[in-house]
XYZ file of N, CA and C in Angstrom:
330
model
N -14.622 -16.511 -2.739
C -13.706 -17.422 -3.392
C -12.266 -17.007 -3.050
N -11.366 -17.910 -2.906
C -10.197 -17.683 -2.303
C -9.700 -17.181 -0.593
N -10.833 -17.178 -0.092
C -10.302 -16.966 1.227
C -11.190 -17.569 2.303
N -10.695 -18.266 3.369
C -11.327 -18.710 4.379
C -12.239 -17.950 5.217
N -12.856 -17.859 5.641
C -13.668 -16.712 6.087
C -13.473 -16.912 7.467
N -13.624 -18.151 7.827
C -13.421 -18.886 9.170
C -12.113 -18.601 9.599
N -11.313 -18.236 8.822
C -9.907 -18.721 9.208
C -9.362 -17.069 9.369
N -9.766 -16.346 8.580
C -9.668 -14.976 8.870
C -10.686 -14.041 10.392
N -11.717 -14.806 10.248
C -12.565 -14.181 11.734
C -11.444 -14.474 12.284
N -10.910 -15.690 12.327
C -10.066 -16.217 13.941
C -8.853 -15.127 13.623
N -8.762 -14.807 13.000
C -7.247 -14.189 12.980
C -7.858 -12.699 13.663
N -9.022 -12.157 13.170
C -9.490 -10.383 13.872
C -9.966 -11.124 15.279
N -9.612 -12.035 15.611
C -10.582 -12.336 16.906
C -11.769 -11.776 17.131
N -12.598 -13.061 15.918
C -13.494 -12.839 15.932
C -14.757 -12.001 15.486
N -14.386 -10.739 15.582
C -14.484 -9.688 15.298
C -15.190 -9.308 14.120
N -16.476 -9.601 13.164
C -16.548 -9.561 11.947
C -16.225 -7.402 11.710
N -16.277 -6.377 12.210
C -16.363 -5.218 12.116
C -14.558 -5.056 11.872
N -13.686 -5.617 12.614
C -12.623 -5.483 12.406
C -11.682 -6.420 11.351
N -12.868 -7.809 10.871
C -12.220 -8.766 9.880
C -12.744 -7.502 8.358
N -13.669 -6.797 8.412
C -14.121 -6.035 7.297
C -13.249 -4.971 6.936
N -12.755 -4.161 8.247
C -11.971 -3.133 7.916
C -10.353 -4.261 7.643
N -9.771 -4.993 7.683
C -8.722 -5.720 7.529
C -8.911 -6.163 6.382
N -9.844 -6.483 5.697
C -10.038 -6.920 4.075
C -9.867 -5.676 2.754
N -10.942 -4.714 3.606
C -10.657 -3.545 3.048
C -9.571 -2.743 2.894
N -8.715 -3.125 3.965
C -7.177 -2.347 3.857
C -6.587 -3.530 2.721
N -6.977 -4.576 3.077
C -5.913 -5.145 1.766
C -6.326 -4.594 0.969
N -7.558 -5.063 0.417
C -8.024 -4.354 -0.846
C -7.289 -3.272 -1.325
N -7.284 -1.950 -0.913
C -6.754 -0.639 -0.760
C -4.960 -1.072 -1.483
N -4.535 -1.514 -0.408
C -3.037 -1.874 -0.117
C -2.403 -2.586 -0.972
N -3.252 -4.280 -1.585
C -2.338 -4.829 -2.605
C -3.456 -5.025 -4.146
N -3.869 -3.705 -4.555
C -3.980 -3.858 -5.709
C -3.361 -3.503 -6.681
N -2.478 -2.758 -6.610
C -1.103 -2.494 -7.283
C 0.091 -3.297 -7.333
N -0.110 -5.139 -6.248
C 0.705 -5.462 -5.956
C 2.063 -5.889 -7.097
N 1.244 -6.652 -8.386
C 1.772 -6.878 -9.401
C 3.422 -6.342 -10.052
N 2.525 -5.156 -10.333
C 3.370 -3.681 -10.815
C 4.320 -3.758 -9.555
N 3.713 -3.165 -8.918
C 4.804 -2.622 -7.630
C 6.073 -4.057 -7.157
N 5.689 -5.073 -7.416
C 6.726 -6.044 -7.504
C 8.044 -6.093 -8.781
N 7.216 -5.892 -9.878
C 8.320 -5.955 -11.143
C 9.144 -4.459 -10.791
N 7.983 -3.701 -10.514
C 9.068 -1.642 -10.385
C 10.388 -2.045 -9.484
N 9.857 -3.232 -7.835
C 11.130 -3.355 -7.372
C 12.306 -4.093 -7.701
N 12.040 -5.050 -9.170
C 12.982 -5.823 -9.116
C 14.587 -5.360 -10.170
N 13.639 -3.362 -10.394
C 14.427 -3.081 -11.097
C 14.783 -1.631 -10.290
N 14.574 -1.864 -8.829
C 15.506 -0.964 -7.849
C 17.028 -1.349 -7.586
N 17.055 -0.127 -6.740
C 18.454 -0.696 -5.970
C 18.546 -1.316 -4.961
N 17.518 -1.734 -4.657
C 17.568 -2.150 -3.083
C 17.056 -3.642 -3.401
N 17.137 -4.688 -3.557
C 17.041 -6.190 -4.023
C 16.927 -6.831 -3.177
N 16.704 -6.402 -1.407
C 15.568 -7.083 -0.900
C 14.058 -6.654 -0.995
N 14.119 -5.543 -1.421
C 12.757 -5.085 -1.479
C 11.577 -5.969 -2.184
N 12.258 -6.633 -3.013
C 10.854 -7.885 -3.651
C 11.114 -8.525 -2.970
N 11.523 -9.199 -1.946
C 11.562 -10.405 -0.805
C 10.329 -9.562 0.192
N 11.013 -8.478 0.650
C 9.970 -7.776 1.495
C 8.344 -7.658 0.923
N 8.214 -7.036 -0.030
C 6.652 -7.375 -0.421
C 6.029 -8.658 -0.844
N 6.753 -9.599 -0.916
C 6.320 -10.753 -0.995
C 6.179 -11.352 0.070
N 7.323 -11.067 1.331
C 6.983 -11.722 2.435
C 5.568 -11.147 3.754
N 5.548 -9.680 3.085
C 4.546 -8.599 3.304
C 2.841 -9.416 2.767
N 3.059 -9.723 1.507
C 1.994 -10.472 1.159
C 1.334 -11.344 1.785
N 2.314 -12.472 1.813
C 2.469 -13.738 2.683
C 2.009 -13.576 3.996
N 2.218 -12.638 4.723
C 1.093 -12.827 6.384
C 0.332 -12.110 5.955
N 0.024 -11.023 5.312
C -1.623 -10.370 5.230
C -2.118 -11.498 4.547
N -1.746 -12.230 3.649
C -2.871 -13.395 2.951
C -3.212 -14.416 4.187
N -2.001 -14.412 5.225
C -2.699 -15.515 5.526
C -3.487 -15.139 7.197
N -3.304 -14.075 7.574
C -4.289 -12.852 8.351
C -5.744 -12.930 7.601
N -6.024 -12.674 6.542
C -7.319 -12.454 5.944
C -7.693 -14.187 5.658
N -7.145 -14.936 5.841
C -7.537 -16.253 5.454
C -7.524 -16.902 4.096
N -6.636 -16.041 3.102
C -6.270 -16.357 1.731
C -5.578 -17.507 1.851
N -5.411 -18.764 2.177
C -4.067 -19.771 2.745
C -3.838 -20.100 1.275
N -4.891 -20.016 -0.006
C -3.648 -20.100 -0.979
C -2.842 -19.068 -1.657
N -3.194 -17.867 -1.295
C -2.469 -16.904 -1.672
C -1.098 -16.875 -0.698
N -1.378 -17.438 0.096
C -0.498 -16.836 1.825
C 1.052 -17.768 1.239
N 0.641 -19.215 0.452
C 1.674 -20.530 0.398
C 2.144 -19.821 -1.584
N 1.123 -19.297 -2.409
C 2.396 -18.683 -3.280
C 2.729 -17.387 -3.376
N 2.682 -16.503 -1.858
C 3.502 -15.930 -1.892
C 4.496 -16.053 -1.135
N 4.380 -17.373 -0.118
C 5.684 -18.010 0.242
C 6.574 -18.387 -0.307
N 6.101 -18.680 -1.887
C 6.783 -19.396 -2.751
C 7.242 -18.274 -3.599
N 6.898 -17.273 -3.626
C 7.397 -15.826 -4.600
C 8.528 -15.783 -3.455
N 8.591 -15.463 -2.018
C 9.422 -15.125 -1.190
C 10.502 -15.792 -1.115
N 10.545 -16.948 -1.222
C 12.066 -18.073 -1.236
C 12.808 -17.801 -2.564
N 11.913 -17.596 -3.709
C 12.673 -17.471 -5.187
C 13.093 -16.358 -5.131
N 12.807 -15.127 -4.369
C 13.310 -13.924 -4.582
C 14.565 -14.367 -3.080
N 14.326 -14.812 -2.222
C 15.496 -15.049 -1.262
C 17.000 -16.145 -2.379
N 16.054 -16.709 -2.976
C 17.055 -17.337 -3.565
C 18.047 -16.872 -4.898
N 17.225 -15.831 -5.390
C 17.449 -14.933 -6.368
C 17.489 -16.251 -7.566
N 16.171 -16.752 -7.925
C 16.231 -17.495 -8.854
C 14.737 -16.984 -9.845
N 15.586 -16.527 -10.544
C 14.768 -15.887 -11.182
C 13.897 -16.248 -12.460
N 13.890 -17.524 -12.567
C 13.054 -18.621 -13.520
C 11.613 -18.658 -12.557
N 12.171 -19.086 -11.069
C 10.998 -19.435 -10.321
C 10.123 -17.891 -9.967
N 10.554 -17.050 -10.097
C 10.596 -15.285 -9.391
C 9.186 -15.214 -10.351
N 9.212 -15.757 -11.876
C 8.376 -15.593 -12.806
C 7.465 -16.270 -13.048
N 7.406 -17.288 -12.398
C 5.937 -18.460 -12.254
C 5.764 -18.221 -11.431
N 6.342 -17.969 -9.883
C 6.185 -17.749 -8.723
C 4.678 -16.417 -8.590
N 5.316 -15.373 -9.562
C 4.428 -14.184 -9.780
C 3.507 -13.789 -10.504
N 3.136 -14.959 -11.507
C 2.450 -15.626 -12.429
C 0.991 -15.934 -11.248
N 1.238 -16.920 -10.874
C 0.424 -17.832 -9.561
C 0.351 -16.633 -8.542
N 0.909 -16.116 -7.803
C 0.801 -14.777 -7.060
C -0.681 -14.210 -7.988
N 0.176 -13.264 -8.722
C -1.266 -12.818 -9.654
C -2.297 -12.997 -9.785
N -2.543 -14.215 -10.115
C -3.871 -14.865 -10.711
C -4.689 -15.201 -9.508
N -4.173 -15.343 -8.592
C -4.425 -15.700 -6.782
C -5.274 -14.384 -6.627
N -4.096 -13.753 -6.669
C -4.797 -12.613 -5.891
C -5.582 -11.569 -6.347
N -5.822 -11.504 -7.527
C -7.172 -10.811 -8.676
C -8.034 -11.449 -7.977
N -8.463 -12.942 -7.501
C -9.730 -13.659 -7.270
C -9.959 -13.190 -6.212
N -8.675 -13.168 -5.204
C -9.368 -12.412 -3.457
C -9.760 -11.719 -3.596
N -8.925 -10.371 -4.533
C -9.201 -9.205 -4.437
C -10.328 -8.548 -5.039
N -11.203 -9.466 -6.113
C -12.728 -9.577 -6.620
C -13.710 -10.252 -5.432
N -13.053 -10.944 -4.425
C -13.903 -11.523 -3.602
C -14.229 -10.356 -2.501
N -13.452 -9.752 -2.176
C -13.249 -8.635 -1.604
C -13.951 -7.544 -1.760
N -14.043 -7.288 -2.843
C -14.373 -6.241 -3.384
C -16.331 -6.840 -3.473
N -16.667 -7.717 -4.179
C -18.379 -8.157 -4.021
C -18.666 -8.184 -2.185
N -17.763 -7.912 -1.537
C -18.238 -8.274 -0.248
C -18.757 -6.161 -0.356
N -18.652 -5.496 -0.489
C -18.132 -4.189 -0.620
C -19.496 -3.894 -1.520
N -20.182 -4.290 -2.695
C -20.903 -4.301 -3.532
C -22.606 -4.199 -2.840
C-alpha cells in the first residue's frame, strides 16, 4: 500500500535485489523523518527543512511512493516559501503518507 512497485523496479532498473536493498535503506533512513523535520525548524540553518523535504521527495519517488513523492513536494514549496500555515498540513499529509509506506515496507521484511 502506498507505493508502486512497478514504478520503483523501473527506477533500480529492474533489479528486484537492488529495489529491496533501496526500500530497506529508506526504511532505516526516514523513520525518524517526522521528528527530525520539526528538530530542524527550530535550527539555525532554515534551509535545512527544505532540504529534507526535498530529500524525501526523490527517494519517495525512486521507491515508487508517487503519493508520498507529490506531498513532500508540497512540504518543500511551503518550507521554500516559508509559509508556515501550509509547513503544518503540508507535514500532517507527509506523516500519515509515510507511516503507510513505511508499514508497507516493513511487511515486505516480515
Amino acid at each position: 500500500e502506498g507505493i508502486s512497485i512497478k514504478q520503483g523496479l523501473l527506477s533500480a532498473g529492474g533489479s528486484r535485489v537492488l529495489y529491496l536493498k533501496i526500500l530497506n535503506k529508506f526504511l532505516i533512513s526516514k523513520e525518524g523523518f517526522e521528528q527530525e523535520f520539526i528538530d530542524s525548524r527550530l535550527s539555525e540553518d532554515k534551509g535545512e527543512s527544505e532540504r529534507l523535504a526535498h530529500t524525501l521527495r526523490g527517494l519517495s519517488g525512486t521507491i515508487g511512493a508517487l503519493d508520498l513523492q507529490k506531498l513532500a513536494g508540497n512540504l518543500e514549496m511551503a518550507c521554500r516559501e516559508n509559509n508556515i500555515d501550509e509547513m503544518g498540513k503540508s507535514l500532517e499529509g507527509v506523516a500519515k503518507e509515510l507511516k503507510t509506506v513505511l508499514k508497507s515496507i516493513a511487511s515486505i521484511n516480515e
